[in-house]
Short mmCIF file of C-alpha atoms in Angstrom, two decimals:
data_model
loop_
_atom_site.label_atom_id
_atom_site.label_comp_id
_atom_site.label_asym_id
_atom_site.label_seq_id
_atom_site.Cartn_x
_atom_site.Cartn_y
_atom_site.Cartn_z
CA UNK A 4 -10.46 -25.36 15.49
CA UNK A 5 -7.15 -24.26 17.67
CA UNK A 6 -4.13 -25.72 17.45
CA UNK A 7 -3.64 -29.47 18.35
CA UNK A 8 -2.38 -29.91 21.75
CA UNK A 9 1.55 -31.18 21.84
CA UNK A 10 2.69 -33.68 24.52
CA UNK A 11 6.40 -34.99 24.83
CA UNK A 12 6.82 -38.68 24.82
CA UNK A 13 7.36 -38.54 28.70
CA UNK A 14 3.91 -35.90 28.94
CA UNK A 15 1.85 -38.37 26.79
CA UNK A 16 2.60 -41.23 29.88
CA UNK A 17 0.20 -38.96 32.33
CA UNK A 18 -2.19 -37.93 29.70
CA UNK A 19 -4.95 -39.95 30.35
CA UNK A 20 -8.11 -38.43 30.31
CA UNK A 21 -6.99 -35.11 28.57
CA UNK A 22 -9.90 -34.19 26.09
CA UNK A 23 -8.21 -33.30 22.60
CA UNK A 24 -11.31 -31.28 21.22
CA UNK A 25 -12.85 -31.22 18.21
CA UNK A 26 -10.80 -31.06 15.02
CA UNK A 27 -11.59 -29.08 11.63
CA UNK A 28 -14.52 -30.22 8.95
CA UNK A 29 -13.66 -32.00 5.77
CA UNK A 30 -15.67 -32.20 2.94
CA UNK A 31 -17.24 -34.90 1.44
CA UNK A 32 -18.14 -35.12 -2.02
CA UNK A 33 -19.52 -37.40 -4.66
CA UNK A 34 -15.75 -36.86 -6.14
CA UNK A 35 -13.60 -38.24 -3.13
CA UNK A 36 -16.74 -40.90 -2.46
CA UNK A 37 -16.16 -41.98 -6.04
CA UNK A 38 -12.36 -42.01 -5.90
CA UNK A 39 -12.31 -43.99 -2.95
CA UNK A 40 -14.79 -46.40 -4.65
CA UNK A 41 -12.15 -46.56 -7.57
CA UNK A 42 -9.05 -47.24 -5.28
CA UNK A 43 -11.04 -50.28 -3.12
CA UNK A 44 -13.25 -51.81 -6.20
CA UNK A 45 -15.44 -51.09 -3.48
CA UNK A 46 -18.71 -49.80 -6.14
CA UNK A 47 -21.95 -50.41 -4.22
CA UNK A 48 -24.19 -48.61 -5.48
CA UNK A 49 -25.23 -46.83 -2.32
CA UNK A 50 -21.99 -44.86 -2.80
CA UNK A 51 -21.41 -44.21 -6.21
CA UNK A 52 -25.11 -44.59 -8.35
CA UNK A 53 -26.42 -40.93 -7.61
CA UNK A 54 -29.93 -41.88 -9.12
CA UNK A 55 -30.75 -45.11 -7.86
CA UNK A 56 -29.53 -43.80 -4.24
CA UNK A 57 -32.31 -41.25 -4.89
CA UNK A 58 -34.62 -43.87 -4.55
CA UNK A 59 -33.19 -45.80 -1.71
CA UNK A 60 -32.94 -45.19 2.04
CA UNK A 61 -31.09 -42.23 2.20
CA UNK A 62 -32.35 -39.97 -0.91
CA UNK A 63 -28.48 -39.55 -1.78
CA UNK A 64 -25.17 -41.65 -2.06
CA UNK A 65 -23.38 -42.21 0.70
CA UNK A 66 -19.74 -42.37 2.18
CA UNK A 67 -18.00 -46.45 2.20
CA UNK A 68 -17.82 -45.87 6.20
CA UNK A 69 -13.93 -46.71 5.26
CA UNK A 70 -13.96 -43.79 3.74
CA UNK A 71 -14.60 -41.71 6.78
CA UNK A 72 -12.31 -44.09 8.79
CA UNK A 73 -9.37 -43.04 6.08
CA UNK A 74 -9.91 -39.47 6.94
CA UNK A 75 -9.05 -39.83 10.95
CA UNK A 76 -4.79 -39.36 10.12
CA UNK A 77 -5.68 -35.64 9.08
CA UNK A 78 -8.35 -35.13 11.87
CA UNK A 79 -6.14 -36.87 14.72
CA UNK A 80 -3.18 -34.44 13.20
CA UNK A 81 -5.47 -31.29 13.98
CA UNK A 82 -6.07 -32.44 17.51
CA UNK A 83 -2.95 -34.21 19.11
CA UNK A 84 1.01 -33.45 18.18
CA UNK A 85 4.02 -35.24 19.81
CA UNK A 86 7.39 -33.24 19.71
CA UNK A 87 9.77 -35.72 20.33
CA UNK A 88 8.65 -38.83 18.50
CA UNK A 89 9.87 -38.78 14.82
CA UNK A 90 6.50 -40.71 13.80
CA UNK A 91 2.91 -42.19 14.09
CA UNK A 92 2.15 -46.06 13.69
CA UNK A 93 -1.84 -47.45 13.64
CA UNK A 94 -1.41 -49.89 16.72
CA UNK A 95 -4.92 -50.76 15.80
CA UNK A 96 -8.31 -50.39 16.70
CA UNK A 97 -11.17 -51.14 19.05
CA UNK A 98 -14.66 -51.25 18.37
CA UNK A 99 -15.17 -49.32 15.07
CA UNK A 100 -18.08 -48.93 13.97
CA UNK A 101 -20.36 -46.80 11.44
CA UNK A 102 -23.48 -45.74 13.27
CA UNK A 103 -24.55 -43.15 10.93
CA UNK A 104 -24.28 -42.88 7.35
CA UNK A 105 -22.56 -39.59 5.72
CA UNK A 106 -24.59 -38.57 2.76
CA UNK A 107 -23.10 -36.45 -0.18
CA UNK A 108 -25.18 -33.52 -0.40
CA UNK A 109 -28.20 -33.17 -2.47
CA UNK A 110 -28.52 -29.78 -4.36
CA UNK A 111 -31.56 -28.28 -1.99
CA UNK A 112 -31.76 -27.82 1.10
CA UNK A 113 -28.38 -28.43 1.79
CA UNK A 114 -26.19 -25.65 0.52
CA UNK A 115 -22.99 -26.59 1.86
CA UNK A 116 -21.23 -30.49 1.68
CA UNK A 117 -21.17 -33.21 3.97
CA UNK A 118 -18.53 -32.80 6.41
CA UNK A 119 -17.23 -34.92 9.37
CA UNK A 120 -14.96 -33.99 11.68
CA UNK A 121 -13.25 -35.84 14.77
CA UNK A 122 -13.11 -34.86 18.81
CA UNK A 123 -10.72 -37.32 20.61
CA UNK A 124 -10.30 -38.43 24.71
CA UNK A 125 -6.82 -40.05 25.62
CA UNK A 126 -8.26 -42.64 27.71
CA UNK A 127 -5.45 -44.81 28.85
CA UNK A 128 -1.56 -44.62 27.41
CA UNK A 129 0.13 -47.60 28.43
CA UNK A 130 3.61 -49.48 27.32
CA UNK A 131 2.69 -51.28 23.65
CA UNK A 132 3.95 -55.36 23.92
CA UNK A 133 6.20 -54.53 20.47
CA UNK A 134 7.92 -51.54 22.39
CA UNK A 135 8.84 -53.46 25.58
CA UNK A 136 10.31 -56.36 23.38
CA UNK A 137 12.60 -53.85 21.59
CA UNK A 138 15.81 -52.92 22.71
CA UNK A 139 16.20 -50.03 20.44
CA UNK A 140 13.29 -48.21 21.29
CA UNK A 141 12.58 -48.54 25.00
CA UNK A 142 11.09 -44.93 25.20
CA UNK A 143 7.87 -46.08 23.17
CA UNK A 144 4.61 -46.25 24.05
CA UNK A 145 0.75 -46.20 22.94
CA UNK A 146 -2.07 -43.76 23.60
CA UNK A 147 -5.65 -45.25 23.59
CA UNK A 148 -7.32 -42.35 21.83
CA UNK A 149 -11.26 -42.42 22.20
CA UNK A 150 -13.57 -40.11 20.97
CA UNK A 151 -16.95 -39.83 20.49
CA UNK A 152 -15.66 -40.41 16.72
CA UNK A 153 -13.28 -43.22 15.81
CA UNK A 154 -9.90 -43.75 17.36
CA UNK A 155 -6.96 -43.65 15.25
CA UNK A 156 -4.15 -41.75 13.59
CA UNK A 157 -1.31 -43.30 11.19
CA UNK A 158 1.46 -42.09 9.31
CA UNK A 159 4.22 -44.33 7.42
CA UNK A 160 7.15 -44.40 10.36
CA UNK A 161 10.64 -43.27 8.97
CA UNK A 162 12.97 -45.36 8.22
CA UNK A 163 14.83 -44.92 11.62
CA UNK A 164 12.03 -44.31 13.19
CA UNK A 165 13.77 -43.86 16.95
CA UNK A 166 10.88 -42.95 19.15
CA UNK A 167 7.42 -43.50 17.81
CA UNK A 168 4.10 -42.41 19.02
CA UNK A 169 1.51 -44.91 17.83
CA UNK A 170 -2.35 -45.01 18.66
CA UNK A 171 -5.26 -47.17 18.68
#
């Protein structure tokens, strides 16, 4: 993975069609699978009971596909940066879906742990509604970010959040 690629506000406004690349791997284990099952009271058992999920479709647990969709703030951070906006907002998304299942590893033949990992396309960046509408931010704007993965990266805004680079 290189460094993520840095736009300006003004830069991001002609950056459609810029491919972002491919961002870093991130693990995941039963642990974070089971955590995330804990913090949604989401506790089907194809994500958290390791030995009935031997026995059903996919020989192993598997990620909650919200899972991986949580992860896409840290993979969106390795790929895109913007220098002059003092935060992210989630605009939203488009079309998410969960083609393929992630399975936590099972102890042979697969050595290593699940990973995922992100690689973003700007597609379009156009003027958000919210931004036009506000008088105290009239440099906003939004960047449709579509990858082959899922688009999306979110931060909590600061309090003053002046100009704000938000994706969908």
């Amino acid at each position: 993975m290189s460094e993520p690629t840095v736009f300006s506000m003004e830069s991001l406004r002609t950056a459609a069609g810029t491919d972002l690349g491919v961002s870093r791997w991130i693990e995941v284990p039963q642990g974070r699978i089971d955590a995330f099952a804990e913090a949604t009271e989401d506790r089907q058992w194809s994500h958290i009971d390791t030995e009935r999920a031997a026995t059903g479709p996919y020989g192993t647990t598997i990620a909650h596909g919200y899972l991986t969709l949580s992860l896409l703030p840290p993979l969106m951070a390795d790929l895109i940066a913007i220098k002059d906006a003092s935060g992210r907002l989630n605009y939203g998304l488009n079309k998410v879906r969960f083609p393929v299942p992630v399975p936590v590893p099972v102890p042979v033949p697969v050595p290593a742990g699940s990973r995922i990992r992100g690689r973003a396309r700007i597609v379009s960046v156009d003027e958000a509604a919210a931004c036009r509408s506000s008088s105290r931010r009239p440099s906003n704007a939004k960047a449709a970010i579509s990858p082959p993965a899922s688009p999306n990266t979110s931060s909590a805004p600061s309090p003053d959040p002046g100009p704000m680079a938000s994706s969908m």
